[in-house]
mmCIF file of C-alpha atoms in Angstrom:
data_model
loop_
_atom_site.group_PDB
_atom_site.id
_atom_site.type_symbol
_atom_site.label_atom_id
_atom_site.label_comp_id
_atom_site.label_asym_id
_atom_site.label_seq_id
_atom_site.Cartn_x
_atom_site.Cartn_y
_atom_site.Cartn_z
ATOM 1 C CA MET C 1 48.099 -150.693 -7.657
ATOM 2 C CA GLU C 2 49.876 -147.452 -6.495
ATOM 3 C CA ASN C 3 50.323 -146.582 -2.732
ATOM 4 C CA PRO C 4 48.556 -143.541 -1.618
ATOM 5 C CA TYR C 5 51.283 -142.434 0.883
ATOM 6 C CA SER C 6 53.657 -141.080 -1.795
ATOM 7 C CA PRO C 7 55.182 -137.912 -1.454
ATOM 8 C CA ASP C 8 53.771 -135.735 -4.932
ATOM 9 C CA PRO C 9 56.526 -136.277 -7.307
ATOM 10 C CA LYS C 10 56.272 -131.935 -7.865
ATOM 11 C CA VAL C 11 57.261 -131.596 -4.815
ATOM 12 C CA LEU C 12 60.023 -133.542 -4.528
ATOM 13 C CA ASN C 13 61.490 -132.312 -7.702
ATOM 14 C CA ALA C 14 61.245 -128.458 -6.617
ATOM 15 C CA VAL C 15 63.042 -129.173 -3.050
ATOM 16 C CA ARG C 16 65.383 -131.168 -5.124
ATOM 17 C CA SER C 17 66.183 -128.342 -6.540
ATOM 18 C CA PRO C 18 69.843 -126.333 -5.435
ATOM 19 C CA LEU C 19 66.338 -122.855 -5.604
ATOM 20 C CA GLY C 20 63.816 -124.901 -3.721
ATOM 21 C CA MET C 21 66.244 -126.148 -0.810
ATOM 22 C CA ALA C 22 67.888 -122.812 -0.200
ATOM 23 C CA ALA C 23 64.756 -121.378 0.213
ATOM 24 C CA LEU C 24 63.345 -123.795 2.304
ATOM 25 C CA ILE C 25 66.074 -123.247 4.582
ATOM 26 C CA VAL C 26 66.004 -119.992 4.892
ATOM 27 C CA SER C 27 62.094 -120.477 5.848
ATOM 28 C CA VAL C 28 62.627 -123.057 8.239
ATOM 29 C CA LEU C 29 65.673 -121.075 9.163
ATOM 30 C CA THR C 30 63.492 -117.805 9.487
ATOM 31 C CA LEU C 31 60.330 -119.603 11.428
ATOM 32 C CA ILE C 32 63.062 -121.122 14.168
ATOM 33 C CA MET C 33 64.553 -117.629 14.803
ATOM 34 C CA GLY C 34 60.939 -116.208 15.253
ATOM 35 C CA GLY C 35 59.935 -118.467 17.587
ATOM 36 C CA VAL C 36 63.143 -117.779 19.243
ATOM 37 C CA LEU C 37 62.478 -114.125 18.978
ATOM 38 C CA ALA C 38 58.274 -114.565 20.126
ATOM 39 C CA THR C 39 60.329 -116.952 23.487
ATOM 40 C CA GLY C 40 60.805 -115.016 26.696
ATOM 41 C CA LEU C 41 64.526 -116.061 26.554
ATOM 42 C CA PRO C 42 67.558 -113.363 27.024
ATOM 43 C CA ASN C 43 68.541 -111.327 25.125
ATOM 44 C CA GLU C 44 72.203 -112.915 24.761
ATOM 45 C CA VAL C 45 71.276 -115.749 23.444
ATOM 46 C CA LYS C 46 68.131 -114.131 21.723
ATOM 47 C CA GLU C 47 71.445 -112.185 20.076
ATOM 48 C CA VAL C 48 73.151 -116.316 19.588
ATOM 49 C CA CYS C 49 70.207 -117.349 17.520
ATOM 50 C CA LEU C 50 70.396 -113.774 15.745
ATOM 51 C CA ALA C 51 74.017 -114.005 14.582
ATOM 52 C CA PHE C 52 73.389 -117.937 13.438
ATOM 53 C CA TYR C 53 70.226 -117.164 11.532
ATOM 54 C CA PHE C 54 72.255 -114.389 9.437
ATOM 55 C CA ILE C 55 75.180 -117.017 9.490
ATOM 56 C CA GLY C 56 72.644 -119.903 8.322
ATOM 57 C CA VAL C 57 71.338 -117.638 5.511
ATOM 58 C CA MET C 58 74.647 -115.178 4.142
ATOM 59 C CA GLY C 59 75.811 -119.941 3.626
ATOM 60 C CA CYS C 60 72.427 -120.478 1.967
ATOM 61 C CA GLY C 61 73.206 -117.331 -0.423
ATOM 62 C CA ALA C 62 77.261 -118.279 -0.719
ATOM 63 C CA ALA C 63 76.190 -121.881 -2.317
ATOM 64 C CA VAL C 64 73.588 -120.685 -4.787
ATOM 65 C CA TYR C 65 76.144 -117.575 -5.341
ATOM 66 C CA HIS C 66 78.938 -120.495 -6.093
ATOM 67 C CA MET C 67 75.868 -123.002 -7.953
ATOM 68 C CA ALA C 68 75.695 -120.135 -10.599
ATOM 69 C CA ARG C 69 78.059 -119.506 -10.589
ATOM 70 C CA LYS C 70 79.288 -122.574 -11.290
ATOM 71 C CA ASP C 71 76.424 -124.381 -14.031
ATOM 72 C CA GLN C 72 73.314 -121.565 -13.867
ATOM 73 C CA ARG C 73 71.153 -123.592 -15.461
ATOM 74 C CA GLY C 74 71.297 -126.223 -13.214
ATOM 75 C CA LEU C 75 70.475 -123.694 -10.548
ATOM 76 C CA ALA C 76 66.597 -123.490 -11.532
ATOM 77 C CA TYR C 77 66.234 -127.356 -12.758
ATOM 78 C CA GLY C 78 65.955 -130.675 -11.220
ATOM 79 C CA PRO C 79 67.384 -134.230 -11.550
ATOM 80 C CA ASN C 80 65.166 -135.207 -14.166
ATOM 81 C CA GLU C 81 64.872 -131.990 -15.902
ATOM 82 C CA LEU C 82 68.642 -132.523 -16.103
ATOM 83 C CA ILE C 83 68.777 -136.030 -17.298
ATOM 84 C CA GLU C 84 66.500 -134.486 -20.124
ATOM 85 C CA GLU C 85 68.325 -132.248 -21.235
ATOM 86 C CA SER C 86 71.287 -134.392 -21.643
ATOM 87 C CA ARG C 87 69.141 -137.022 -23.012
ATOM 88 C CA PHE C 88 67.770 -134.840 -25.608
ATOM 89 C CA GLN C 89 71.811 -133.511 -26.467
ATOM 90 C CA HIS C 90 72.552 -137.236 -27.054
ATOM 91 C CA LEU C 91 70.307 -137.452 -29.316
ATOM 92 C CA GLU C 92 70.877 -134.454 -31.274
ATOM 93 C CA ARG C 93 74.817 -136.022 -31.832
ATOM 94 C CA MET C 94 73.623 -138.709 -32.714
ATOM 95 C CA ALA C 95 71.493 -137.564 -35.631
ATOM 96 C CA MET C 96 73.941 -135.108 -36.982
ATOM 97 C CA ARG C 97 77.087 -138.246 -36.505
ATOM 98 C CA GLN C 98 74.123 -140.330 -38.937
ATOM 99 C CA SER C 99 72.882 -137.214 -41.396
ATOM 100 C CA LYS C 100 77.037 -137.510 -42.292
#
């Protein structure tokens, strides 16, 4: 019997990919920053929050850039795609060995 409360695997795979996670983090930071700017807090507090927002966005950008330099294909793939790709590579190598 399937659990009706289990999360959708497509959504989980999208969040597990580095680009999906970075987009989620930037979206959450933007929502929080919009909420802070809409409040009646003093301007100094808003400026500090804005600085943290820009640091967070730049951190996400730097992390995505680092991942892109390290492994271009893994940037958009989720863990399931990477496992499938490595399985196909293994099967191809075994087929090449058997054909020799």
